[in-house]
XYZ file of C-alpha atoms in Angstrom:
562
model
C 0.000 0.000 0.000
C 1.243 3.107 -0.794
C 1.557 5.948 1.479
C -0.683 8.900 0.333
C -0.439 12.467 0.376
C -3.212 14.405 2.014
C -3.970 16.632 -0.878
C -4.351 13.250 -3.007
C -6.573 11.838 -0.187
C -8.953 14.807 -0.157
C -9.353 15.224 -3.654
C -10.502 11.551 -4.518
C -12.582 11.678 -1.178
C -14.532 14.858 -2.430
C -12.792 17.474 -1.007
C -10.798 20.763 -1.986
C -6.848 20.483 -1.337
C -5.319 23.273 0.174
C -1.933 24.652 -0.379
C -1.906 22.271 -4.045
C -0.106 23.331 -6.877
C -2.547 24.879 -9.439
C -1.280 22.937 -12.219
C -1.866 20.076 -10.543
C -5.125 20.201 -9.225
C -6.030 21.657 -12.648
C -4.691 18.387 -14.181
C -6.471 16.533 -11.628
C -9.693 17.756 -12.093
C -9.653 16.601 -16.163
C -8.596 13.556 -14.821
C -11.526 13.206 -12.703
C -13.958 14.749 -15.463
C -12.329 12.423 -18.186
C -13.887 9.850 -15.749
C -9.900 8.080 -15.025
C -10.404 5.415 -11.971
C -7.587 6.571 -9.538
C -7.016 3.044 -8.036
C -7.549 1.046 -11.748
C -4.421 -0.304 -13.017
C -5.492 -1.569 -16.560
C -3.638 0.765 -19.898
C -4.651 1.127 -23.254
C -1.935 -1.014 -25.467
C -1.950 0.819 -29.153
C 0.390 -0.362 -31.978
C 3.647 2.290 -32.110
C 5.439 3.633 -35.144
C 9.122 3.125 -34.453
C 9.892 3.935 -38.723
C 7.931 7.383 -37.956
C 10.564 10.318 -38.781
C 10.605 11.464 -34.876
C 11.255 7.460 -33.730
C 13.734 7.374 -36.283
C 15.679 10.388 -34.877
C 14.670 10.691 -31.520
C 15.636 6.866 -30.234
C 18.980 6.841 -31.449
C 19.707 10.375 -29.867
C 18.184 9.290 -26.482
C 20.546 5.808 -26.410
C 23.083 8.160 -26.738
C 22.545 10.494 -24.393
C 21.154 7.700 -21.500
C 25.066 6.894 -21.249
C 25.204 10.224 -19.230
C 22.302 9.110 -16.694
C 24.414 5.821 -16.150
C 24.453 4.895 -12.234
C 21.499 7.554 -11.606
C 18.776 5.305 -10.646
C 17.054 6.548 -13.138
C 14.990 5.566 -16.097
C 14.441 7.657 -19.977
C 11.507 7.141 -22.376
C 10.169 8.545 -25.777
C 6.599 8.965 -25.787
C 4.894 9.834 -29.365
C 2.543 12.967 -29.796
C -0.537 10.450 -28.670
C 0.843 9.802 -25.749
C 1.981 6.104 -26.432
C 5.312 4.978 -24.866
C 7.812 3.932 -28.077
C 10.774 3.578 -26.060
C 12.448 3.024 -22.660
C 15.752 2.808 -20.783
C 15.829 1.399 -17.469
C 18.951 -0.250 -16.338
C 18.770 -0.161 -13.151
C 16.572 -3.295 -11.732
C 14.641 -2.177 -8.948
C 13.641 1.008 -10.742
C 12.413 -1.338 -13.881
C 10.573 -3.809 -12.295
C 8.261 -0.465 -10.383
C 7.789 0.676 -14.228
C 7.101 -2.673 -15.046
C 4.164 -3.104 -12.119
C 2.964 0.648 -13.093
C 2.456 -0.330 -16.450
C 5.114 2.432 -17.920
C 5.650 -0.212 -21.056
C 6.198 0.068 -24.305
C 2.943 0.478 -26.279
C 0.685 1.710 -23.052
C -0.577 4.859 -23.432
C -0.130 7.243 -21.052
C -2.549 10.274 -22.640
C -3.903 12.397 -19.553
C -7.941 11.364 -20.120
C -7.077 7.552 -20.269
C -5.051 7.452 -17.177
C -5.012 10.506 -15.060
C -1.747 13.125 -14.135
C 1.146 11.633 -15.734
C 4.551 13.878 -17.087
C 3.877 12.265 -20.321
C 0.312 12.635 -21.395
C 0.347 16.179 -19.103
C 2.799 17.977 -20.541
C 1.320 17.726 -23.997
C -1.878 18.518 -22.751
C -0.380 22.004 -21.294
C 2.344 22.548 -23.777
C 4.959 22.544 -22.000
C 7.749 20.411 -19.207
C 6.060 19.171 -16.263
C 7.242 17.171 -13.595
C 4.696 15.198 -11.284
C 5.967 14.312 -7.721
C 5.224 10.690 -6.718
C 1.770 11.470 -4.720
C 0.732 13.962 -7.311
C 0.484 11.417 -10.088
C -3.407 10.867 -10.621
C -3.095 6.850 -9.909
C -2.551 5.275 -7.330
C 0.244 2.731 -9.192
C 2.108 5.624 -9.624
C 3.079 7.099 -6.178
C 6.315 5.669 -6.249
C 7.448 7.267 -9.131
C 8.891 11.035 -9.721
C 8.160 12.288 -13.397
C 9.137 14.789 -15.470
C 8.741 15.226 -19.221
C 8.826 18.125 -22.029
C 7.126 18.256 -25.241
C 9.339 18.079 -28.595
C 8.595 20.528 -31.137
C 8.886 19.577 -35.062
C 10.638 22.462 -36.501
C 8.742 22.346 -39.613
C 5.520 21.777 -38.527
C 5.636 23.455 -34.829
C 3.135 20.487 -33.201
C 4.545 18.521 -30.801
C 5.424 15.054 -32.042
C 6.126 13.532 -28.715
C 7.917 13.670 -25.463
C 11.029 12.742 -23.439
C 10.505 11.502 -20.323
C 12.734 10.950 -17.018
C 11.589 8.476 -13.975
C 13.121 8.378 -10.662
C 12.072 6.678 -7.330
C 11.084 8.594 -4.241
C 13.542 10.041 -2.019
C 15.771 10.848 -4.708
C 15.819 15.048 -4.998
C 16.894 15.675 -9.131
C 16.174 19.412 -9.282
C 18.339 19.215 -12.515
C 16.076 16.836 -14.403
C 13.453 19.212 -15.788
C 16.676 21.497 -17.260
C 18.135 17.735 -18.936
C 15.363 16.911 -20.431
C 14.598 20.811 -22.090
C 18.528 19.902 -23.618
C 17.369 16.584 -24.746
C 14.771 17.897 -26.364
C 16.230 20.430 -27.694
C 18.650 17.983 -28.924
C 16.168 16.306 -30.321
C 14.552 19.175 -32.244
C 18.124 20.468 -33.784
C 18.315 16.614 -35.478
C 15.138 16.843 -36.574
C 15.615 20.327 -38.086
C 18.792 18.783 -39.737
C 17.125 16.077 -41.487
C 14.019 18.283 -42.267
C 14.753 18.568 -46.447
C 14.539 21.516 -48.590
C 11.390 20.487 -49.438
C 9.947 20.113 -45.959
C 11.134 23.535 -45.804
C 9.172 24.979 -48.811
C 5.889 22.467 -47.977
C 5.972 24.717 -44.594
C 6.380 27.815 -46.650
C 3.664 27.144 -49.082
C 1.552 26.416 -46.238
C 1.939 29.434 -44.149
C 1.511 31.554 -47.484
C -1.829 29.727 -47.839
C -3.593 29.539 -44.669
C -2.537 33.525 -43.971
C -5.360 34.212 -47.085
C -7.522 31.758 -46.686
C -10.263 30.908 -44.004
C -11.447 27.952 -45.512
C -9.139 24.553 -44.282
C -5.961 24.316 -45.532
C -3.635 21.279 -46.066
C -0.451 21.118 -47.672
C 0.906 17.679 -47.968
C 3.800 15.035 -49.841
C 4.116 11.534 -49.675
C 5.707 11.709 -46.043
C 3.918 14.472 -44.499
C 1.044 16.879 -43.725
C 0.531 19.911 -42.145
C -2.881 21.312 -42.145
C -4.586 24.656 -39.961
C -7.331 23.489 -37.122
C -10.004 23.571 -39.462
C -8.161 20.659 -41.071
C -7.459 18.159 -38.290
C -7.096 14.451 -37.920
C -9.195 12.301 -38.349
C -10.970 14.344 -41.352
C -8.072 15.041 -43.513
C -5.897 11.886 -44.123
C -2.654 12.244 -45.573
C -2.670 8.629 -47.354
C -5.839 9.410 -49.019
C -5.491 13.311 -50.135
C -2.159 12.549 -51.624
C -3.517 9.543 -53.544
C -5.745 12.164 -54.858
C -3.660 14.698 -55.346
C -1.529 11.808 -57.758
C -4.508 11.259 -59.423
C -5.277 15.217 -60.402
C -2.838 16.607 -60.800
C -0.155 15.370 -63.326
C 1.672 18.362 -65.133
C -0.264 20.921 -64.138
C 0.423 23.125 -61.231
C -3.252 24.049 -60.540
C -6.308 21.855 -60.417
C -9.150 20.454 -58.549
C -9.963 17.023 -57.169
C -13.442 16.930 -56.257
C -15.174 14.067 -53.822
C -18.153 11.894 -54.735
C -20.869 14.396 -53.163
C -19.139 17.185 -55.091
C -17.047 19.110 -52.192
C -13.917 20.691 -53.806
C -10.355 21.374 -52.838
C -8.260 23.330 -55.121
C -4.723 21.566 -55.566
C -1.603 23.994 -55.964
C 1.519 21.569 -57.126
C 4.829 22.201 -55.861
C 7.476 20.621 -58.356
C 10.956 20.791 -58.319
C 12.423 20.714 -61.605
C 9.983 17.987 -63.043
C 9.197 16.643 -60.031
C 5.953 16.718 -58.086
C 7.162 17.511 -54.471
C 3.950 18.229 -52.486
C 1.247 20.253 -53.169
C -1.484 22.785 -51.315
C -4.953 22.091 -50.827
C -7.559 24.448 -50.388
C -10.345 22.969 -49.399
C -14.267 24.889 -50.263
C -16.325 26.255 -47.089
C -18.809 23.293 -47.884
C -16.115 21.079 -46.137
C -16.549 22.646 -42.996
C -20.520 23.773 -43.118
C -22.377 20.989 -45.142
C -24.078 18.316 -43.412
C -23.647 16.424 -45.729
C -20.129 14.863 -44.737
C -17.189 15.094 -47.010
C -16.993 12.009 -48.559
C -13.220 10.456 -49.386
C -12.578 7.006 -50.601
C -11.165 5.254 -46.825
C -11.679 8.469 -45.031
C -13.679 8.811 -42.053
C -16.067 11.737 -42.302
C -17.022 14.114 -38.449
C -20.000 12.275 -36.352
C -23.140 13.797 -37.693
C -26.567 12.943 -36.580
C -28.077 12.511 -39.766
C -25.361 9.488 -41.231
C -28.600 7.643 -41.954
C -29.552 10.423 -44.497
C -25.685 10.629 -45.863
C -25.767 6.594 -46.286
C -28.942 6.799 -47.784
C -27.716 9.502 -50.759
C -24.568 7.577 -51.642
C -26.329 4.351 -51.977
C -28.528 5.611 -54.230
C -26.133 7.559 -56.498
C -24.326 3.663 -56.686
C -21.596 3.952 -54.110
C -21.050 2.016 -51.217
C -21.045 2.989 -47.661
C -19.307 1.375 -44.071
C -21.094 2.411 -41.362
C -18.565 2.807 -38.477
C -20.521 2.834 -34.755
C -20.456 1.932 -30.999
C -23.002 -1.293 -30.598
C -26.782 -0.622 -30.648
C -26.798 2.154 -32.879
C -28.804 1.259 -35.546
C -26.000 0.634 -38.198
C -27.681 -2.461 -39.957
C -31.178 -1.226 -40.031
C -29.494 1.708 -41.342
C -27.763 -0.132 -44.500
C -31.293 -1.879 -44.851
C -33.216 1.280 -45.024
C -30.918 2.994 -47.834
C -30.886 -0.802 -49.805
C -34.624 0.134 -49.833
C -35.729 -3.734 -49.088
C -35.802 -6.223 -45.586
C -34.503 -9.089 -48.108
C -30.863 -8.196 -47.896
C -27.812 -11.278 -46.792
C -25.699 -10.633 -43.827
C -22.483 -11.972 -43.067
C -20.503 -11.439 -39.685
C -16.814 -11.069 -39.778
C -16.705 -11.950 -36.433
C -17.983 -15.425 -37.383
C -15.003 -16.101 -39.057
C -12.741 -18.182 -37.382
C -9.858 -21.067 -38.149
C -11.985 -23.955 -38.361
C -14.944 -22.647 -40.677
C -12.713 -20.637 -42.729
C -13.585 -22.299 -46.057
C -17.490 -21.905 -45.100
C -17.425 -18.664 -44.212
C -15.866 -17.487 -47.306
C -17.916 -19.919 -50.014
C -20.654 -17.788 -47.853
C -19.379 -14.667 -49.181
C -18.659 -16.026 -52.721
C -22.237 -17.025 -53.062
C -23.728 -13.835 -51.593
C -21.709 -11.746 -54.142
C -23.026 -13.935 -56.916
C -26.833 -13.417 -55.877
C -28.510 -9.797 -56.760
C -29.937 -9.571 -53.128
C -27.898 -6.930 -50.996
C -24.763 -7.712 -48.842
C -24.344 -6.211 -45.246
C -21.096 -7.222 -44.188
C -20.886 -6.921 -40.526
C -18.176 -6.712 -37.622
C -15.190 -5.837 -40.217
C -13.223 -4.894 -36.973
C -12.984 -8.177 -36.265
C -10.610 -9.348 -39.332
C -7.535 -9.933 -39.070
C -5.045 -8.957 -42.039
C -4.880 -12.042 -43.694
C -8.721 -12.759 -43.569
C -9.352 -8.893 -44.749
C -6.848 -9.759 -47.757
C -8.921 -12.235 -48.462
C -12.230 -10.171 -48.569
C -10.684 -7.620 -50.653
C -9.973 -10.418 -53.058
C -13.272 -11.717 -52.763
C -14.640 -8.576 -54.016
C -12.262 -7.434 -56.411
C -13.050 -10.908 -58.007
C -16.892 -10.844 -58.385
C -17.802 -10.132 -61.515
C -21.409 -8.982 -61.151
C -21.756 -7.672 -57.117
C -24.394 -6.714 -55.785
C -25.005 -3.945 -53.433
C -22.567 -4.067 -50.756
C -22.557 -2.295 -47.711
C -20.976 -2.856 -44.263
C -20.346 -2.146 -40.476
C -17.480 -1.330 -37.858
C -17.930 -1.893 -34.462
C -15.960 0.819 -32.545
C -16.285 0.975 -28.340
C -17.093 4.401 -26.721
C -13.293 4.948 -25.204
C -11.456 3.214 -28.141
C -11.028 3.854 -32.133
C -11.387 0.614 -34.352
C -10.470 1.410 -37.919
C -12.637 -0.566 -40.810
C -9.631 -2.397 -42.529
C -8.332 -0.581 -45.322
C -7.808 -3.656 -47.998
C -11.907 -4.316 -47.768
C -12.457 -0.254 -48.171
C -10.228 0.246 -51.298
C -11.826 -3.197 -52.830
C -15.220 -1.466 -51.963
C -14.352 2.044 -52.723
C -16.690 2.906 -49.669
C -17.001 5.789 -48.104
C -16.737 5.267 -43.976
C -19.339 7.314 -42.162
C -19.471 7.275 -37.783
C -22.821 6.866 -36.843
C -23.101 9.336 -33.802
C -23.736 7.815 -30.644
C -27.257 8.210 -28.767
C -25.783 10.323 -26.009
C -24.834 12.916 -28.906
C -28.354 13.270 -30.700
C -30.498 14.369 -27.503
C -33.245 15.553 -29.958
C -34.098 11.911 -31.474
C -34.608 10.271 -27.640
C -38.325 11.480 -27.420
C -39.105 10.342 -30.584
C -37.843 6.993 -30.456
C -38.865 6.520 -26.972
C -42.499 7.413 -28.400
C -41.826 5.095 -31.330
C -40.725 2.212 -29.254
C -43.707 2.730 -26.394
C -46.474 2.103 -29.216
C -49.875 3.454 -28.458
C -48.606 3.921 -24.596
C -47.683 7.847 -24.484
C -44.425 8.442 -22.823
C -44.659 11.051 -20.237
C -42.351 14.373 -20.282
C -41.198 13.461 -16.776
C -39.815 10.384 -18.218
C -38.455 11.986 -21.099
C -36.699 14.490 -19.588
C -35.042 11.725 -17.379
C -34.140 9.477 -20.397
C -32.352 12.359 -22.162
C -30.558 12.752 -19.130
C -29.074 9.435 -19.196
C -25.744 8.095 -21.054
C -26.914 5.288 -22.964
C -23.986 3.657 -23.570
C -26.043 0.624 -25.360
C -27.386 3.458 -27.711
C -31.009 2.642 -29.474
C -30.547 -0.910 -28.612
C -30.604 -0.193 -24.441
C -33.523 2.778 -25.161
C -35.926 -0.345 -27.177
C -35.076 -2.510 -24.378
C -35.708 0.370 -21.746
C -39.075 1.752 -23.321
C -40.185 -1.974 -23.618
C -39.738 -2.360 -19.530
C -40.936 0.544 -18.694
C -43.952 0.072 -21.429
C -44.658 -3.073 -19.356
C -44.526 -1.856 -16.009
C -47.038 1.002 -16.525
C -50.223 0.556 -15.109
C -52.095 2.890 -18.036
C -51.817 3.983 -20.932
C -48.813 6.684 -20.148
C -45.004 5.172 -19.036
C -44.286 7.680 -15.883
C -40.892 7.946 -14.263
C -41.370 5.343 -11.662
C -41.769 2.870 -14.531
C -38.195 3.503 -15.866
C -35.845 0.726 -15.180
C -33.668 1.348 -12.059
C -30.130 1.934 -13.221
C -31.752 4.753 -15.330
C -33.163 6.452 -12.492
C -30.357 5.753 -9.911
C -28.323 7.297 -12.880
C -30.249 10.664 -13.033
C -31.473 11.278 -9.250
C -29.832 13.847 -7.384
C -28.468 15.868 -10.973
C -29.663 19.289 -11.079
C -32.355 19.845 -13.431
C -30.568 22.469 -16.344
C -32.915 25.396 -17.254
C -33.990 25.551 -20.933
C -31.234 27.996 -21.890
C -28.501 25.744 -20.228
C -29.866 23.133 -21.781
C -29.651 25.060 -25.166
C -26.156 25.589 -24.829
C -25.442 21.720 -23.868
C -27.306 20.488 -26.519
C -24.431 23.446 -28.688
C -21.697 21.971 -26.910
C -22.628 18.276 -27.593
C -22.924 18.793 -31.206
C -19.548 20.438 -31.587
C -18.093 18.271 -29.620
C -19.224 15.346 -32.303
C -18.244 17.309 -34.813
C -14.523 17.407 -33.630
C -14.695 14.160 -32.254
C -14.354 14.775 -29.074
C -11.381 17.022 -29.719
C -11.864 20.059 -26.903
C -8.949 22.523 -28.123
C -10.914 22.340 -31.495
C -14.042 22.589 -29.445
C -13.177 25.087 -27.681
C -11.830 27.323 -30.644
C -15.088 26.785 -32.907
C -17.360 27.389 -29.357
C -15.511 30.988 -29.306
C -14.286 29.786 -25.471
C -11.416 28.929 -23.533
C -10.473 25.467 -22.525
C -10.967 25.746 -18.846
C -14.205 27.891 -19.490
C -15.647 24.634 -21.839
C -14.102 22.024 -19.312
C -16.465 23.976 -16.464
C -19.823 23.971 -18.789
C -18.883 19.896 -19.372
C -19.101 19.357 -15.871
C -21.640 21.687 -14.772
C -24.169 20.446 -17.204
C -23.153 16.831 -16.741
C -22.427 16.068 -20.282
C -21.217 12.095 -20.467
C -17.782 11.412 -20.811
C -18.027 9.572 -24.380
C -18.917 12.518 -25.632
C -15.697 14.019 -24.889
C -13.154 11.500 -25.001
């Protein structure tokens, strides 16, 4: 058991520290509102990048420089800009096997709203070095560690790609280590600007001529990198796919247009050198940003919008094909069926496929694309790269297809990307179905829907748009029909809600119609930047803290804002 500091002890038991750094009970209160469990010890293991241009620089640096921490008791790591540990030094064996039990490993991530105050995932949340004292750490698991870390910078770009990291037990007093780290870093940077081509140079200088006339999103990419304004942030502007375009449109010409299957334009500047195509500078049009109709790229995944069903329904029946990426119980299936326009369609679940029915499963799926009845393909998250190979083939081999659609499963806290050999053999686009949480308008409807000829009070339906729903349209059916069978008339009151929806919402505040206005505003921003709050933030015309105090006074849920 760890011994705890006082501050720590009166912060998870409800009450106010005194005397607490500002930083970090700042940093402690995301963690609490990102909803981190202060005593959990599981981590988020993501696949790392070692070949990424800041891996390839940054680790060899650090093995050179650990030589000088040699006999410190102390360990190094490189952390990526997400947060995700890609390297670590920790000679000493005592000090490895504590980084080993609090899960600082190589692929955990250590981003501030998964796991709480941490030098890594803190210090690029704030922007800058941060060192965490053992009993200051969020976690429990981690008050035996002193932290500190500091952002690197890319020179061209001027986002931070990741962080360097020091780790030291308890007891041991390094007021140097925040001051060797900025040099490592710094170190770091320098290389980086040193390797950074003549072209990087000039993509960065095309860009910053751009984006200073333009309000509209602005990219400006090659076949290694992209830099884009905050209209034009990740996920909604992938580099693998733009560039592919910009291949496509561009050939000899210095100006032109590629333009996506709903008709949304970006106009392509080419920067050659000699007869070389170098990069180029997109421009995207405002209808990018303020359609809502989503912008629709071959393998790109398109902003949570409410209306997905709508979007799926358009492409389908202008002949394209559509993946419906969405957490469980949200409607993706009946979805695909509704644009299809028929209930006779064939569905086959990826998740079904497994070693010792592989040959069924796939003379399954050479029959269905044979017949003229409509393919949902379900669960694509669930293949693994061999068995999406084979899909891909599958398709790219039928001869007369019918239509195809299909799903991704994706949990609230997670990202689950549909694999990318099935969407290029489809040529789909990938739309997220926003989660029920997110579309607080459609709950009385389909609560009304679901009830029948039994009228759903406004008691209840204030107290079911209250509530998460982290089983989305599937939990509300299932809700409505308890509820719907517990009421004694013809009206469902509160009383007849199941329990763990009540218990959920008793005791919150009831909002007043102009806070819950603004909620309803902040939810749908926040699902258009996917849960991104800097973005959030800047579009809401707000400051960070100022949107992190309206999240928790109006009780948004946490999936919202992940």
């Amino acid at each position: 058991m760890h011994k705890h500091d006082d501050a720590w002890e009166r912060f998870q038991t409800g009450g106010e520290p005194m005397g607490l750094d500002q930083d970090i009970l700042a940093s402690w209160r995301r963690s609490k509102l990102s909803g981190v469990n202060p005593l959990s010890v599981d981590y988020r293991r993501t696949d790392i990048d070692v070949e990424s241009r800041f891996a390839r620089i940054a680790i060899p640096l650090m093995n050179d420089m650990a030589e000088l921490l040699t006999g410190t008791e102390t360990s190094m790591a490189i952390a990526n800009g997400s947060a995700n540990l890609l390297w670590r030094w920790a000679p000493d064996s005592r000090l490895r096997s504590a980084l080993d039990d609090a899960g600082q490993v190589v692929g955990h991530s250590f981003n501030e709203e998964l796991i709480g105050t941490n030098a890594v995932g803190t210090s690029l949340e704030v922007g800058r070095t941060v060192t965490i004292k053992a009993e200051h750490h969020f976690r429990e698991c981690f008050h035996q560690l002193n932290c500190v870390a500091t952002p690197v910078i890319d020179p061209i770009t001027r986002r931070a790609l990741g962080t360097i990291n020091l780790t030291w037990p308890p007891g041991h007093t390094e007021a140097t280590f925040a001051a060797i780290v900025q040099k490592m870093a710094r170190e770091v940077q320098g290389a980086l600007k040193e390797a950074a081509s003549v072209r990087e140079r000039r993509l960065l200088q095309e860009f910053l001529e751009a984006e200073a006339k333009s309000t509209y999103p602005v990219v400006a990419l090659n076949s290694e990198l992209i830099i884009g304004n905050h209209f034009a942030a990740d996920p909604h502007f992938r580099r693998d796919v733009l560039w592919g375009r910009v291949l496509d449109g561009v050939g000899r010409r210095k100006n032109a247009e590629i333009e996506s299957p709903d008709g949304s334009t970006a106009t392509v500047r080419a920067i050659f050198d000699g007869r070389s195509l170098v990069g180029a500078v997109l421009i995207f049009d405002n209808a990018a940003t303020t359609s809502e109709s989503p912008v629709i790229t071959s393998g790109s995944f398109t902003p949570a919008r409410p209306d997905a069903a709508a979007a799926a329904d358009h492409i389908v029946r202008r002949g394209g094909r559509v993946v419906l990426r969405g957490e469980t119980g949200t409607g993706k299936r009946t979805t695909l069926a509704k644009a299809f326009g028929t209930d006779e369609v064939s569905i086959l679940d990826a998740s079904n496929l497994v070693p010792h029915n592989c040959d069924e499963w796939f003379a399954a799926l050479r029959r269905a694309l044979g017949s003229t009845t409509p393919l949902i393909l379900t669960h694509l998250n669930d293949l693994d790269p061999k068995s999406a190979r084979g899909v891909a083939s599958a398709i790219t081999a039928a001869t007369n297809p019918p239509k195809i659609a299909a799903t991704v499963v994706v949990d609230p806290d997670q990202s689950a990307d549909a694999p990318a050999p099935v969407i290029d053999a489809l040529g789909a686009t990938v739309l997220d179905v926003t989660p029920l949480r997110n579309r607080h308008d459609e709950i009385e409807p389909l609560a009304q829907l679901f009830a029948g000829e039994i009228e759903v009070c406004p008691e209840a339906v204030t107290e079911l748009q209250k509530y998460p729903w982290p089983g989305n349209i599937t939990e509300l059916r299932q809700a409505i029909g308890t509820a719907a069978a517990r009421a004694t008339g013809k009206v469902i009151q509160v009383e007849d809600l199941p329990g763990h929806i009540r218990a959920s919402v008793w005791g919150q505040r009831r909002l007043t119609l102009l806070e819950r206005a603004e909620a309803d505003v902040i939810l749908r921003v926040l699902a258009r930047c996917n849960g991104n709050k800097t973005i959030a933030a800047k579009q809401l015309g707000v400051s960070r803290p100022t949107l992190y105090a309206k999240i928790r006074a109006y009780k948004i849920p946490q999936g919202s804002v992940s």
